[in-house]
């Protein structure tokens, strides 16, 4: 390829000392995203990147094909509140999906909330909702340009009009209504200083109650812990309306506390008195997820003494004793719903879904038959409901929505989308391979039927491997286009994820973090060894924590990959904890302040392991200037350092989106443009005919 002239990036004489080790940070100035210098650098980098992309003949045809495929009706699984059903629908190319409501399933649905009307360019997105139990009011959260900051509003479902209520500076929070339908609980931070809104550290979250018709400054402070700045609080109301369950979190570690407050105690708080709060789980020793209650008996899904989770019961009157209801199984228990006076349990078996039904006593009753090997989600409802809804999808099949009758054990199609894609021409298989230490790792591989194993197939290896997140079969228009291009799409289930429970997660954290990268590298080597592809034809991709995965693997094994696509990645492992919610990730990564953990972080930090005069894979880093989750400085600094150290002619570019954040709520138009640019880049650098 023709050499690229990259923008000149200045360096500064910045040296930090970590546990006696001097570490230079010559691009520290790029951490100031709002400085004129940084803005000029962003503009210069984008000019180079988009000039390269615009020169690729396949870019426009790819965008056209993505647009054609994207243009199909998309539905969410309906749920019911009061006497109404609610679900989301996207007509095809709408930037944001629209919330509909109807009183019976055979009625014509009515638009309740159309986020596309909140902005001209689709960059204001719905980021949360809660419906009062009488079905008359909707609390909905909006975020702008992909920010994690949420503003809560309230809409009358009967009139479709918004009330005057506004709640600001909420983050990492849902909302849940009190049983009298007069207000809702939410969590928020103190308003940041203006220059800290994007990158300032988030500490001291508080749980509030907002009453309809009042100003936010009158909201009741329900719970806080000033002596624990890292604690956050999620408040949910039990179905019987008697209790507020406060789940206390500390970073991204799944271990949490559970506090319970009778709803009647709100009256005391409003009078300035202290509320009675029962600290049911008082130590951060395991994960507890509230499922439901029967008077003072509370059911929880937990990994206490069960790495793959089980269901237990705890009585408020005797909190020191637990009763096992559904024991741990060989499969990983991911969620439990209480519907039709039965427990509907969702399991992962080698990363695909199984659904089982149990009695309230924990006796297995039946398995719900699913359409095939894939991912099922939904199964929401109330304890007395006899129906529920779920979606089922796979790598080549869009989510089909089913209504399930728990009394007859039958599933019927509620909505089946139609996509202009011949799915029967493709196949997905699951293989298992050995990692560096011999651990058995599963991997899904999707491609055209009859694929010629000649070692020359373009292959996109996608991974995550962190925070207990499970990569299950999922549908993506972007991936379909890659398959149509003749590509192989491979997704390994790396350690650090949750596919095999908490032990699998912990095997990829802190001092064991290298296991994740070893698993990913071993997947690439397996694909090459089994003649799916070659190093010259292999691209690796991932976002956020997956961006770290890509950055670490391309710096450890630059010879193994033909291209790398790190998206919104955590790439500076010595300063990630100094911005927004980054401190919370130390539960997975460890902390640079800890001498032992620092050594591990420094050894794999992508930014700090770039070597001069090295041929790195063709790289296109993607980030957004409004990302307040993983601040764009990670990508900015890594791009500058990569360009300075890279010795070959393969392009190393950074694509910086404007008016976008970490990815949530990104408008359809921006998703299509980014996908087109990603695949166009790979057609060029991997020499793919299109």
XYZ file of C-alpha atoms in Angstrom:
690
model
C 0.000 0.000 0.000
C 0.990 3.601 -0.446
C 2.528 5.090 2.690
C 0.243 7.455 4.573
C 1.334 10.842 5.856
C -0.071 11.039 9.378
C -0.720 14.266 11.260
C 2.182 15.448 13.336
C 1.399 14.754 16.990
C 3.450 16.724 19.496
C 4.935 15.063 22.547
C 5.398 16.418 26.053
C 7.936 15.571 28.710
C 5.553 13.828 31.084
C 6.979 11.082 33.295
C 5.112 9.346 36.113
C 6.626 7.084 38.739
C 4.741 3.916 39.640
C 6.214 1.909 42.482
C 9.702 3.090 41.601
C 9.294 2.606 37.839
C 9.439 5.636 35.524
C 6.734 5.604 32.839
C 6.610 8.259 30.147
C 3.281 9.603 28.890
C 4.194 11.868 25.961
C 0.606 12.249 24.732
C -0.908 13.258 28.079
C -2.178 16.494 26.527
C -4.680 14.503 24.448
C -6.586 13.704 27.642
C -8.095 17.195 27.478
C -10.833 16.449 24.962
C -12.118 20.027 24.973
C -8.842 21.833 24.305
C -8.397 23.570 20.975
C -5.214 21.566 20.376
C -7.028 18.267 20.828
C -9.921 19.372 18.632
C -7.463 20.327 15.882
C -5.754 16.923 16.240
C -9.104 15.142 15.976
C -9.969 17.074 12.836
C -6.590 16.331 11.263
C -6.819 12.601 12.047
C -10.349 12.380 10.661
C -9.221 14.082 7.446
C -6.587 11.389 6.897
C -8.929 8.546 7.874
C -11.871 9.611 5.753
C -9.641 10.400 2.773
C -8.427 6.780 2.950
C -11.957 5.395 3.338
C -13.374 7.519 0.529
C -10.773 6.096 -1.843
C -12.122 2.540 -1.377
C -14.447 1.532 -4.213
C -16.356 -0.962 -2.062
C -17.360 1.609 0.546
C -20.504 2.933 -1.137
C -21.812 -0.472 -2.329
C -21.293 -1.799 1.208
C -23.230 1.107 2.657
C -26.047 0.482 0.172
C -26.217 -3.213 1.031
C -26.164 -2.511 4.763
C -29.004 -0.034 4.302
C -31.054 -2.552 2.286
C -30.637 -5.279 4.901
C -31.191 -2.912 7.828
C -34.561 -1.867 6.422
C -36.801 -4.440 8.118
C -39.293 -4.240 10.975
C -37.755 -4.942 14.380
C -39.731 -5.740 17.534
C -39.006 -6.193 21.200
C -40.803 -8.726 23.379
C -44.016 -7.152 24.760
C -44.576 -6.720 28.477
C -47.699 -5.838 30.427
C -48.401 -3.244 33.107
C -51.867 -2.533 34.404
C -54.296 -3.398 31.622
C -51.920 -2.490 28.792
C -49.208 -4.114 26.708
C -46.058 -2.264 25.666
C -43.360 -3.014 23.127
C -40.796 -1.329 20.895
C -40.846 -1.331 17.126
C -38.526 0.083 14.492
C -39.957 0.376 10.980
C -36.552 -0.354 9.526
C -34.296 2.661 9.198
C -35.626 4.787 12.031
C -32.718 6.131 14.075
C -34.404 5.106 17.335
C -37.058 2.477 18.066
C -40.540 3.681 19.001
C -42.512 2.647 22.100
C -46.067 1.446 21.379
C -48.971 0.536 23.662
C -52.222 -1.388 23.200
C -54.881 -2.882 25.468
C -55.198 -6.235 23.679
C -52.889 -7.999 21.267
C -55.401 -7.854 18.403
C -55.771 -4.067 18.643
C -53.992 -1.500 16.508
C -50.990 -0.294 18.573
C -50.678 3.393 19.434
C -47.429 5.352 19.566
C -46.629 6.243 23.161
C -43.120 7.657 22.780
C -41.151 8.349 19.608
C -37.541 9.260 20.514
C -36.924 10.292 16.895
C -38.921 13.456 17.618
C -36.553 14.451 20.438
C -33.794 15.516 18.013
C -33.305 16.137 14.321
C -30.411 13.702 13.914
C -31.436 10.834 16.179
C -28.726 11.525 18.770
C -31.196 11.778 21.665
C -32.004 8.234 22.751
C -34.281 6.494 25.205
C -32.088 5.054 27.959
C -34.577 3.627 30.438
C -38.265 3.402 31.258
C -40.598 2.418 34.071
C -44.384 2.240 33.922
C -46.568 2.842 36.949
C -48.451 -0.268 37.986
C -51.818 1.184 37.100
C -50.531 1.735 33.555
C -51.224 5.474 33.620
C -47.779 7.070 33.760
C -44.434 6.406 32.129
C -41.098 7.521 33.569
C -38.552 7.559 30.776
C -34.885 8.441 30.671
C -33.162 10.169 27.763
C -29.482 10.557 26.985
C -27.857 12.897 24.496
C -25.076 12.031 22.053
C -24.491 8.648 23.668
C -23.736 10.018 27.130
C -24.252 7.908 30.252
C -25.923 10.910 31.915
C -29.693 10.472 31.937
C -32.558 12.927 32.354
C -35.815 11.393 33.589
C -39.157 12.684 32.351
C -42.758 11.610 32.968
C -45.491 11.097 30.366
C -49.205 10.513 30.829
C -50.056 7.283 29.016
C -53.715 8.310 28.719
C -53.045 11.674 27.050
C -49.588 11.134 25.577
C -48.481 14.456 27.069
C -45.403 15.040 29.209
C -45.743 16.366 32.737
C -43.482 19.145 33.989
C -41.342 16.704 36.031
C -37.605 16.619 35.264
C -34.906 14.646 37.075
C -31.290 15.292 36.052
C -27.798 13.896 36.730
C -28.941 10.305 36.982
C -26.463 7.677 35.861
C -26.254 3.877 36.071
C -29.810 3.816 37.360
C -33.238 2.530 36.554
C -36.531 3.833 37.957
C -39.303 2.033 39.830
C -42.692 3.324 40.957
C -44.241 3.151 44.390
C -47.480 1.129 44.633
C -49.564 4.318 45.020
C -48.403 5.379 41.499
C -47.454 8.816 42.858
C -43.709 8.712 42.316
C -40.615 6.646 41.606
C -37.190 5.777 42.978
C -34.016 6.579 41.043
C -30.293 7.036 41.684
C -28.199 10.087 40.870
C -24.912 11.853 41.510
C -24.326 15.399 42.651
C -24.302 17.749 39.644
C -20.742 17.805 38.246
C -18.736 20.924 37.674
C -19.165 22.034 34.074
C -15.668 20.919 33.070
C -16.142 17.521 34.741
C -19.360 16.453 33.032
C -17.553 14.355 30.413
C -14.511 13.005 32.257
C -14.999 13.714 35.980
C -14.881 10.748 38.383
C -18.278 9.445 39.524
C -18.444 8.906 43.288
C -21.125 9.144 46.016
C -24.236 7.937 44.210
C -27.475 8.467 46.172
C -30.925 6.855 46.045
C -33.855 9.276 45.801
C -37.641 9.267 45.627
C -39.350 11.691 43.238
C -43.017 12.546 43.802
C -45.045 13.608 40.768
C -45.627 17.314 40.452
C -42.625 18.390 42.551
C -39.235 19.862 41.693
C -36.147 17.682 41.864
C -34.755 19.745 44.732
C -37.681 18.472 46.804
C -36.920 14.786 46.138
C -36.478 12.623 49.203
C -32.993 11.291 49.862
C -33.811 7.666 50.625
C -30.364 6.184 51.107
C -26.702 7.130 50.929
C -23.391 6.025 52.416
C -21.064 9.065 52.602
C -18.292 6.954 54.124
C -18.293 4.675 51.058
C -17.787 6.876 47.997
C -17.732 3.913 45.587
C -21.089 2.470 46.634
C -23.996 2.730 44.223
C -27.661 1.920 44.829
C -30.381 0.351 42.676
C -33.866 0.565 44.159
C -36.657 -1.793 43.086
C -40.126 -2.289 44.560
C -41.426 -5.782 45.322
C -44.415 -6.907 43.266
C -46.656 -6.881 46.334
C -45.721 -3.207 46.850
C -44.598 -3.763 50.432
C -40.828 -3.408 50.191
C -38.057 -1.399 48.579
C -35.135 -3.687 47.764
C -31.861 -1.758 47.667
C -29.108 -3.560 45.795
C -25.769 -2.019 46.741
C -23.039 -2.291 44.126
C -19.372 -1.433 44.256
C -17.835 -1.103 40.851
C -18.359 -3.768 38.216
C -17.768 -6.647 40.595
C -21.026 -8.665 40.629
C -20.792 -9.068 44.401
C -23.444 -6.891 46.039
C -25.283 -6.141 49.274
C -29.045 -6.331 49.776
C -30.905 -3.923 52.058
C -34.693 -4.018 52.499
C -36.910 -1.106 53.544
C -40.685 -1.282 54.032
C -42.339 1.155 51.618
C -44.285 2.571 54.566
C -40.982 3.980 55.879
C -41.119 6.673 53.177
C -43.522 8.547 55.431
C -40.821 8.741 58.123
C -38.240 10.003 55.638
C -40.626 12.719 54.455
C -40.909 13.846 58.097
C -37.145 13.996 58.520
C -36.927 10.761 60.522
C -34.650 7.771 59.965
C -36.141 4.814 58.104
C -36.003 1.206 59.231
C -33.675 -0.644 56.850
C -32.877 -4.341 57.213
C -29.362 -5.178 56.018
C -30.139 -8.616 54.659
C -26.778 -9.202 52.953
C -24.053 -7.207 54.683
C -20.836 -8.369 53.026
C -19.607 -8.149 49.424
C -19.088 -11.896 49.237
C -21.384 -13.041 46.401
C -23.932 -11.883 43.836
C -27.611 -11.687 44.836
C -30.411 -10.851 42.402
C -33.902 -10.345 43.814
C -36.542 -12.519 42.103
C -39.688 -12.017 44.219
C -41.168 -12.496 47.642
C -44.020 -14.054 49.539
C -44.607 -11.905 52.612
C -41.259 -11.933 54.429
C -39.756 -14.767 52.368
C -37.490 -13.415 49.636
C -36.123 -15.375 46.668
C -32.692 -14.614 45.212
C -30.538 -15.957 42.440
C -27.038 -16.154 43.885
C -23.596 -17.607 43.259
C -22.998 -18.018 47.002
C -21.469 -21.501 47.333
C -22.536 -22.090 43.701
C -20.257 -20.591 40.976
C -22.888 -21.378 38.305
C -25.656 -19.937 40.517
C -28.731 -21.325 42.248
C -32.025 -20.049 43.686
C -32.351 -19.558 47.440
C -34.928 -18.178 49.885
C -34.204 -15.925 52.862
C -36.783 -14.910 55.476
C -36.543 -11.371 56.821
C -37.395 -12.728 60.257
C -34.465 -15.142 60.169
C -31.901 -13.668 57.768
C -29.018 -15.840 58.930
C -30.568 -18.976 57.475
C -30.982 -19.677 53.752
C -33.101 -22.304 52.066
C -31.994 -23.787 48.760
C -34.868 -23.853 46.263
C -33.217 -24.679 42.925
C -29.747 -26.188 43.353
C -26.734 -25.426 41.188
C -26.774 -27.279 37.852
C -24.051 -28.198 35.340
C -25.387 -25.306 33.213
C -25.028 -21.649 34.264
C -28.188 -20.103 35.714
C -28.422 -16.602 34.203
C -31.867 -15.374 35.272
C -35.108 -16.412 36.961
C -38.647 -15.015 36.538
C -41.629 -15.612 38.811
C -44.655 -16.125 36.513
C -47.848 -18.170 36.885
C -46.663 -19.085 40.398
C -43.713 -20.888 38.827
C -40.036 -20.140 38.395
C -38.945 -19.776 34.765
C -35.178 -20.240 34.764
C -32.819 -19.323 31.914
C -29.616 -21.351 31.662
C -26.540 -21.215 29.462
C -25.304 -24.546 28.152
C -22.021 -23.978 26.314
C -23.162 -20.372 25.649
C -26.601 -21.122 24.196
C -29.948 -20.825 26.002
C -32.024 -23.439 27.793
C -35.277 -22.544 29.588
C -36.611 -24.676 32.444
C -39.739 -24.359 34.580
C -39.805 -25.183 38.299
C -42.501 -25.166 40.970
C -42.277 -22.748 43.903
C -40.877 -25.658 45.901
C -38.049 -25.991 43.372
C -39.267 -29.143 41.663
C -38.364 -29.399 37.971
C -41.513 -29.467 35.850
C -40.470 -29.145 32.211
C -38.146 -27.560 29.698
C -39.514 -24.986 27.286
C -38.689 -26.108 23.771
C -36.879 -23.433 21.788
C -36.668 -23.240 17.972
C -33.026 -24.314 17.934
C -29.558 -23.522 19.268
C -29.464 -19.805 19.887
C -30.265 -17.091 22.403
C -33.645 -16.552 24.067
C -34.523 -13.525 26.165
C -37.569 -12.011 27.800
C -39.837 -14.176 29.973
C -40.944 -11.155 31.996
C -44.234 -10.949 33.821
C -46.111 -10.861 37.101
C -46.572 -13.709 39.527
C -50.200 -14.363 38.519
C -49.653 -13.995 34.758
C -50.359 -17.068 32.650
C -48.556 -15.663 29.605
C -45.151 -14.272 28.835
C -43.183 -13.232 25.753
C -39.686 -14.034 24.605
C -37.399 -13.448 21.662
C -35.264 -16.070 19.971
C -32.330 -15.351 17.695
C -29.178 -16.849 16.220
C -26.231 -15.556 14.204
C -28.231 -15.677 10.949
C -31.847 -15.373 12.165
C -33.310 -12.054 13.360
C -35.111 -11.999 16.718
C -38.528 -13.655 16.386
C -40.989 -12.763 19.159
C -43.061 -15.548 20.705
C -45.994 -15.574 23.104
C -45.746 -18.436 25.571
C -48.785 -19.825 27.416
C -47.658 -21.324 30.713
C -50.915 -23.211 31.226
C -50.738 -25.100 27.916
C -46.944 -25.046 27.458
C -47.256 -23.701 23.918
C -45.369 -21.025 22.015
C -46.940 -19.056 19.179
C -45.280 -16.498 16.931
C -46.183 -12.917 17.813
C -43.918 -11.160 15.291
C -41.508 -12.692 12.777
C -39.328 -10.161 10.948
C -38.505 -10.551 7.264
C -34.930 -9.829 6.205
C -33.658 -9.842 2.634
C -31.050 -12.483 3.447
C -30.854 -16.168 2.455
C -30.075 -17.597 5.877
C -30.300 -21.208 4.693
C -27.116 -20.660 2.694
C -25.137 -20.256 5.925
C -24.332 -22.427 8.901
C -23.107 -22.018 12.469
C -21.075 -24.651 14.255
C -19.582 -24.753 17.716
C -16.057 -26.038 18.168
C -13.840 -26.418 21.226
C -10.118 -25.707 21.297
C -7.334 -25.707 23.859
C -5.895 -22.454 25.161
C -2.243 -21.963 26.084
C -2.717 -23.633 29.466
C -4.923 -26.396 28.055
C -8.274 -24.917 29.145
C -11.121 -25.990 26.833
C -12.663 -22.928 25.144
C -15.864 -22.957 23.035
C -16.125 -20.949 19.817
C -18.989 -20.299 17.401
C -18.041 -20.200 13.710
C -20.482 -18.979 11.041
C -19.908 -19.027 7.283
C -21.384 -20.041 3.946
C -22.236 -23.710 3.595
C -19.641 -25.642 1.629
C -16.809 -23.308 2.660
C -13.519 -24.305 1.050
C -10.984 -24.777 3.843
C -8.089 -23.421 1.808
C -6.547 -21.161 4.422
C -7.483 -18.028 2.480
C -10.946 -17.109 3.747
C -11.229 -13.599 5.208
C -12.044 -14.104 8.869
C -13.321 -11.715 11.507
C -12.509 -12.904 15.027
C -14.616 -11.037 17.579
C -14.249 -11.206 21.358
C -14.876 -9.578 24.719
C -13.746 -11.653 27.715
C -14.558 -9.593 30.779
C -16.936 -8.473 33.517
C -18.860 -11.743 33.451
C -20.421 -10.852 30.074
C -21.504 -13.852 28.014
C -21.262 -13.777 24.214
C -24.225 -15.849 23.053
C -25.522 -16.267 19.474
C -26.820 -12.864 18.360
C -28.097 -11.350 15.149
C -26.291 -8.488 13.445
C -26.926 -6.952 10.034
C -23.289 -5.904 9.955
C -22.211 -9.532 10.412
C -24.600 -10.676 7.658
C -22.867 -8.415 5.170
C -19.505 -9.841 6.231
C -20.859 -13.341 5.588
C -22.160 -12.268 2.163
C -18.654 -10.996 1.414
C -17.460 -14.565 1.846
C -16.155 -13.938 5.319
C -15.946 -16.266 8.297
C -17.344 -14.874 11.559
C -15.826 -16.449 14.691
C -16.794 -15.734 18.314
C -14.856 -17.505 21.085
C -16.206 -17.572 24.654
C -13.119 -16.370 26.501
C -12.398 -16.572 30.170
C -13.401 -13.403 31.966
C -16.928 -13.853 30.596
C -19.833 -15.483 32.369
C -20.544 -18.430 30.086
C -19.530 -20.969 32.740
C -20.322 -18.980 35.857
C -18.326 -16.920 38.290
C -15.289 -19.204 38.335
C -14.954 -18.684 34.546
C -15.222 -14.947 35.086
C -12.613 -14.845 37.834
C -10.207 -16.910 35.729
C -9.806 -13.846 33.482
C -9.468 -11.078 36.056
C -6.654 -9.141 37.725
C -3.489 -11.267 37.972
C -5.075 -13.844 35.639
C -5.935 -11.324 32.923
C -3.402 -12.762 30.502
C -5.618 -15.861 30.254
C -8.128 -13.801 28.243
C -5.533 -12.760 25.689
C -4.114 -16.278 25.526
C -7.607 -17.644 24.829
C -8.105 -15.178 21.975
C -4.683 -15.789 20.457
C -5.297 -19.550 20.673
C -8.588 -19.091 18.801
C -6.748 -17.321 15.980
C -4.108 -20.035 15.869
C -6.797 -22.750 15.781
C -8.535 -21.082 12.828
C -5.241 -20.877 10.946
C -4.202 -24.410 11.878
C -7.551 -25.769 10.650
C -7.258 -23.955 7.306
C -10.103 -21.523 7.766
C -7.789 -18.598 7.166
C -4.258 -17.210 7.389
C -2.676 -14.364 9.313
C -2.852 -12.152 6.203
C -6.606 -12.742 5.943
C -7.538 -12.449 9.621
C -9.019 -9.386 11.299
C -9.726 -9.065 15.021
C -12.347 -6.812 16.558
C -13.973 -5.890 19.831
C -15.385 -2.913 21.684
C -14.819 -1.371 25.110
C -13.260 -4.177 27.157
C -13.116 -5.953 23.794
C -11.118 -2.993 22.508
C -8.590 -3.708 25.249
C -8.567 -7.342 24.089
C -7.729 -6.294 20.528
C -5.121 -3.782 21.662
C -3.367 -6.290 23.917
C -3.366 -9.081 21.324
C -2.130 -6.924 18.445
C 0.753 -5.636 20.582
C 1.634 -9.102 21.897
C 1.331 -10.856 18.530
C 1.532 -8.289 15.716
C 2.601 -11.094 13.367
C -0.606 -13.104 13.869
C -3.198 -10.712 12.430
C -3.716 -8.913 9.164
C -5.966 -6.217 10.625
C -7.191 -4.929 13.972
C -10.343 -2.965 14.809
C -10.280 -1.821 18.453
C -13.464 0.129 19.238
C -13.928 2.539 22.180
C -11.233 0.523 23.932
C -9.659 0.693 27.374
C -6.089 1.093 26.173
C -4.210 2.987 28.911
C -4.210 0.547 31.817
C -2.308 2.898 34.127
C -4.821 5.776 34.070
C -8.196 4.155 33.270
C -9.341 4.583 36.882
C -8.927 8.367 36.820
C -11.928 9.122 34.580
C -15.724 8.839 35.028
C -16.629 5.324 36.184
C -13.220 3.815 35.377
C -12.429 3.260 39.056
C -15.205 0.650 39.059
C -13.294 -1.567 36.636
C -10.542 -2.335 39.146
C -12.626 -5.343 40.249
C -11.777 -6.933 36.891
C -8.482 -5.277 35.996
C -6.868 -4.631 39.343
C -5.458 -1.238 40.304
C -2.246 0.507 39.233
C -1.998 1.653 42.861
C -1.397 -1.968 43.894
C 2.271 -2.920 43.251
C 1.549 -6.529 42.285
C -1.407 -5.638 40.044
C 0.559 -2.771 38.501
C 3.157 -5.207 37.193
C 0.474 -7.196 35.365
C -1.299 -4.099 34.030
C 1.951 -2.558 32.805
C 2.944 -5.831 31.146
C -0.112 -5.877 28.849
C -1.325 -2.257 28.683
C -1.671 -1.691 24.916
C -0.469 1.918 25.100
C 2.673 0.966 26.990
C 3.630 -2.098 24.956
C 3.993 -0.601 21.518
C 7.543 -1.180 20.286
C 9.443 1.146 17.930
C 10.002 0.062 14.328
C 7.444 -2.762 14.485
C 5.163 -3.901 11.663
C 1.746 -3.754 13.283
C -1.426 -5.006 11.574
C -3.492 -2.597 9.539
C -5.515 -0.846 12.226
C -8.574 1.356 12.376
C -9.335 2.561 15.886
C -12.869 3.834 16.420
C -14.047 6.082 19.216
C -16.398 8.995 19.859
C -15.771 12.477 21.146
C -18.659 12.245 23.657
C -17.791 8.860 25.150
C -18.072 9.400 28.907
C -17.738 5.699 29.721
C -14.329 4.933 28.179
C -13.097 8.471 27.562
C -11.693 9.035 24.056
C -8.222 9.818 25.461
C -7.581 6.060 25.518
C -7.989 5.834 21.759
C -6.371 9.215 21.055
C -3.153 8.355 22.894
C -2.989 4.825 21.501
C -3.446 6.080 17.930
C -0.706 8.687 18.337
C 1.706 6.143 19.830
C 0.846 3.484 17.235
C 1.483 5.876 14.362
C 4.814 6.886 15.912
C 6.013 3.310 16.421
C 4.612 1.622 13.298
C 7.230 0.651 10.725
C 5.211 -0.836 7.873
C 3.038 0.609 5.122
C -0.196 -0.889 6.463
C -2.498 1.986 7.477
C -3.001 2.764 11.161
C -5.957 5.133 11.412
C -8.397 6.496 13.946
C -12.030 7.201 13.102
C -13.538 9.655 15.590
C -17.331 9.926 15.618
C -18.916 13.211 16.678
C -22.091 13.575 18.738
C -21.812 9.943 19.820
C -20.739 8.106 22.937
C -19.832 4.595 23.998
C -22.386 2.999 21.687
C -25.724 2.885 23.512
C -28.468 4.722 21.653
C -26.329 5.302 18.548
C -28.617 6.334 15.654
C -29.178 3.846 12.839
C -27.565 6.192 10.325
C -24.329 6.304 12.331
C -24.370 2.529 12.868
C -24.653 1.926 9.127
C -21.910 4.413 8.289
C -19.528 2.910 10.829
C -20.216 -0.661 9.684
C -19.670 0.332 6.043
C -16.372 1.978 6.911
C -15.249 -1.042 8.949
C -15.902 -3.552 6.176
C -14.571 -1.209 3.480
C -11.340 -0.872 5.439
C -11.032 -4.659 5.587
C -11.720 -5.097 1.859
C -8.723 -2.872 1.239
C -6.232 -4.180 3.792
C -7.159 -7.882 3.509
C -7.534 -7.732 -0.302
C -11.170 -8.871 -0.414
C -13.027 -8.606 -3.707
C -16.403 -6.915 -3.379
